[in-house]
């Protein structure tokens, strides 16, 4: 007999659930507390929704194609540009989205979920722009940031060289002052977007004295793509993130006008490193997006695939793997949120940014590997989405500061705090 | 033409969510479940925004009735291009028994208060599938109606609307002011751009109560029970058509 329930009488009891932090879900407005809040603001939720919709409907369907062919994702870039999802850090007065580091990272997590091969070019755009945002004068900002807003253009960040990656202080590309210009000679390597950039942020050595320290010897330049003598190399075929465009660049007597120097000679190192503090949270969030995708795919598969008479999700060793993936993702997410929030508070976030990036990169790799494991033989195969995640994840432990460098940074920050303030 | 358009946007359970009935069978579970704007209402907003871009409309007012979270739905409408929002707050048990007639009365009153020239609604909501609000609103206002619209053209002070009906497509001409309900193929809603999401923050949302509009939202129905659809039973194979007819008769289906 069906139960007859009259809903006329009194109020339908509603479970009072505090701050349901469901990834996707709108919930009651949180009680305003003076301390931490784990809830996104309504605008942040909207931005997350937009990025999520875009990622699921525009990026995911074409990801496998771009991975296979290595084709640069111009279509996606143009669409994202039209929706204001690029140019995160460009101030509003120059027409940029001018969103905080937190919102930028929210977007990158959703994008990383879709395909980090496609979205790394977009994030590197932010990386290339930040030196100009932080250190550029008004004319430089207007000229080089303004054009990025008007059209979907790409820029790149040219610091790494064939002989100097982690050891930025050892870069050899020279910039000699000759009249109103600097003449750049040297080579850069592993520069994302090199083949498609409209301009590059380039770090070069202006002080040739071997005893000069890095924070006095290097200078940041904005270099136009069509400057004679600047030659991007071939597109490198990499293990993963294949849609991204990575190349070497050769500089042969490249003339850069002195107006394109950022701040002044000798300030380049600080600018280059300062950029990382802003972008590490978004790299971390992209990695978390990848990890979340790995978990979602693995969970779905585990509920569908049966062995020994039951869905594999019921086997404890699979449950263990899923649980550990979930644990690490939750923590990595909190880490990038803290790191980006610190920057938005106007504070130096090096400690948190490095923790977030180091953590998220390791988490992404572990989750992608475990996802392949859960898929078993199918996981190794290109018809299933997880082998790509594993290939894409590896670079997160290398670029934007290797896993080892991050740990050195964290330890140095820790030790400097300990020696200056033992009690805190 | 310089129309002021009122668009109704309903906050419903997202179409992709698997609906579950509450254990006490008094309704479906909505707590902690993803909600979004009714897809037909997105199409309605998109149409209004396009009319504004073509300079046929001068202002778009988005309206939603329900609990506090409806503000999120209104913000999405504002981010898509509406100019301001009106939120009639109805929460808890009263919200559960809201019917199209209540909403129609609110829309009718708002149309008078805000001097609306055109009301665009979604053809139906994906939670109750009523397909009544547009029709009732038109009747209450004594305005013409063009429902299930798949194309709207403004011509010489009236609207030419192509309607999707059972037999095919019907083209009618309606004088303004009028009520239109949007069908699936009317347009493809745009993404809200990030700059528009930020701008939407500054657009105003007016809060009203049903009383302000003179609408009594006491329930007109009583929810007796809500149950899942019956589980699909296994079929049976038969040898030939005669046997099938016999079986159907035996089961009372023929």
XYZ file of C-alpha atoms in Angstrom, chain A residues 223-419:
197
model
C 60.974 40.994 -28.217
C 58.662 41.118 -31.238
C 58.350 37.899 -33.212
C 59.076 39.506 -36.537
C 62.430 40.939 -35.479
C 65.100 39.868 -38.002
C 67.516 37.290 -36.622
C 64.932 35.609 -34.372
C 64.343 32.075 -35.585
C 62.104 29.555 -33.804
C 63.275 25.984 -34.253
C 61.243 22.946 -35.169
C 58.262 21.881 -33.092
C 59.585 19.377 -30.591
C 57.809 16.038 -30.340
C 57.276 15.460 -26.637
C 55.931 12.648 -24.501
C 52.760 14.427 -23.594
C 50.863 17.734 -23.808
C 51.443 17.298 -27.511
C 49.032 19.971 -28.629
C 51.315 22.473 -26.961
C 54.036 23.997 -29.134
C 57.549 23.756 -27.686
C 60.584 24.877 -29.605
C 64.075 26.238 -29.411
C 64.685 29.826 -30.501
C 67.908 31.150 -32.012
C 68.851 34.806 -31.606
C 71.353 36.069 -34.179
C 72.094 39.771 -33.767
C 68.496 40.462 -32.865
C 67.985 44.189 -32.354
C 65.691 45.091 -29.472
C 64.873 48.775 -28.917
C 65.837 50.105 -25.499
C 62.177 50.997 -24.936
C 61.539 47.279 -24.655
C 63.656 46.810 -21.558
C 61.576 46.030 -18.504
C 62.411 48.471 -15.712
C 66.137 48.625 -16.384
C 69.332 46.655 -16.771
C 70.023 44.068 -14.122
C 66.444 43.710 -12.872
C 65.516 40.732 -15.041
C 66.113 37.906 -12.593
C 63.743 39.292 -10.021
C 61.062 39.908 -12.658
C 61.378 36.399 -14.065
C 61.189 34.785 -10.638
C 58.373 37.045 -9.482
C 56.324 35.851 -12.438
C 56.526 32.276 -11.169
C 54.953 33.131 -7.826
C 51.867 34.240 -9.725
C 51.738 31.358 -12.148
C 52.690 28.421 -9.943
C 49.208 28.297 -8.384
C 47.634 28.004 -11.844
C 50.075 25.317 -12.898
C 49.242 23.525 -9.661
C 45.520 23.859 -10.275
C 45.896 22.578 -13.830
C 47.647 19.518 -12.455
C 44.834 19.040 -9.931
C 42.354 19.250 -12.794
C 44.227 16.463 -14.539
C 44.267 14.410 -11.359
C 40.536 14.932 -10.857
C 39.895 13.772 -14.400
C 41.962 10.691 -13.746
C 39.913 9.979 -10.624
C 36.573 10.556 -12.353
C 37.486 8.316 -15.284
C 38.818 5.625 -12.976
C 35.732 5.767 -10.753
C 33.384 5.491 -13.703
C 35.319 2.576 -15.114
C 35.524 0.825 -11.765
C 31.728 0.902 -11.486
C 31.273 -0.541 -14.968
C 34.004 -3.129 -15.300
C 33.418 -6.471 -13.598
C 35.834 -9.127 -12.547
C 35.214 -12.140 -10.359
C 31.499 -11.478 -10.590
C 31.406 -7.933 -9.238
C 32.236 -4.416 -10.438
C 35.896 -3.870 -9.670
C 34.884 -0.918 -7.504
C 33.919 -3.468 -4.892
C 37.416 -4.915 -4.643
C 39.236 -3.403 -1.694
C 42.538 -2.903 -3.471
C 40.776 -0.813 -6.107
C 38.925 1.068 -3.380
C 42.270 1.745 -1.743
C 43.648 3.271 -4.904
C 40.564 5.402 -5.438
C 40.618 6.562 -1.835
C 44.256 7.585 -2.009
C 43.640 9.438 -5.238
C 40.748 11.295 -3.597
C 42.801 12.137 -0.515
C 45.652 13.554 -2.521
C 43.393 15.561 -4.815
C 41.546 17.218 -1.938
C 44.823 18.217 -0.331
C 46.445 19.414 -3.532
C 43.389 21.519 -4.248
C 43.516 23.183 -0.853
C 47.195 23.872 -1.471
C 46.683 25.773 -4.720
C 43.760 27.636 -3.230
C 45.923 28.821 -0.364
C 48.781 29.772 -2.686
C 46.633 31.829 -5.043
C 44.682 33.398 -2.184
C 47.943 34.543 -0.566
C 48.915 36.366 -3.751
C 45.515 38.009 -3.941
C 45.973 39.269 -0.390
C 49.012 41.130 -1.682
C 51.500 38.919 0.090
C 54.561 37.115 -1.190
C 53.375 33.539 -1.636
C 56.582 31.747 -2.597
C 56.338 29.175 0.178
C 52.740 28.239 -0.588
C 53.158 28.450 -4.349
C 56.054 26.021 -4.302
C 54.248 23.661 -1.968
C 51.183 23.738 -4.197
C 53.120 23.162 -7.405
C 55.329 20.426 -5.999
C 52.382 18.662 -4.411
C 50.016 18.951 -7.359
C 52.590 17.710 -9.862
C 53.304 14.610 -7.803
C 49.597 14.044 -7.203
C 48.813 14.363 -10.895
C 51.422 11.794 -11.799
C 50.340 9.336 -9.154
C 46.640 9.704 -9.972
C 47.221 9.330 -13.711
C 49.345 6.242 -13.170
C 46.786 4.742 -10.807
C 44.006 5.493 -13.251
C 45.837 3.551 -15.940
C 46.286 0.761 -13.419
C 42.593 0.675 -12.620
C 41.764 0.527 -16.315
C 44.170 -2.392 -16.613
C 45.012 -3.453 -20.153
C 42.473 -0.977 -21.497
C 44.298 1.793 -19.658
C 47.421 1.262 -21.703
C 45.480 1.686 -24.929
C 44.890 4.905 -26.845
C 41.171 4.264 -27.208
C 40.800 5.006 -23.515
C 41.445 8.460 -22.088
C 43.831 7.663 -19.256
C 47.105 6.853 -21.031
C 47.108 10.412 -22.335
C 46.696 11.694 -18.780
C 49.757 9.764 -17.705
C 51.831 11.131 -20.568
C 50.545 14.651 -19.981
C 51.181 14.556 -16.257
C 54.918 14.000 -16.299
C 55.907 17.480 -17.428
C 54.183 18.975 -14.384
C 57.089 17.685 -12.321
C 59.535 19.425 -14.609
C 58.387 22.737 -16.001
C 57.794 25.930 -14.041
C 60.397 24.773 -11.587
C 61.311 21.118 -11.223
C 60.112 19.011 -8.320
C 63.599 19.207 -6.878
C 63.878 22.974 -7.187
C 60.483 23.402 -5.525
C 61.706 21.401 -2.569
C 64.841 23.528 -2.292
C 62.689 26.645 -2.348
C 60.368 25.282 0.324
C 63.252 24.241 2.538
C 64.970 27.591 2.138
C 61.790 29.446 3.074
C 61.283 27.173 6.033
C 64.826 27.547 7.254
C 64.857 31.292 6.829
C 61.678 31.496 8.899
C 63.139 29.211 11.515
C 66.291 31.233 11.895
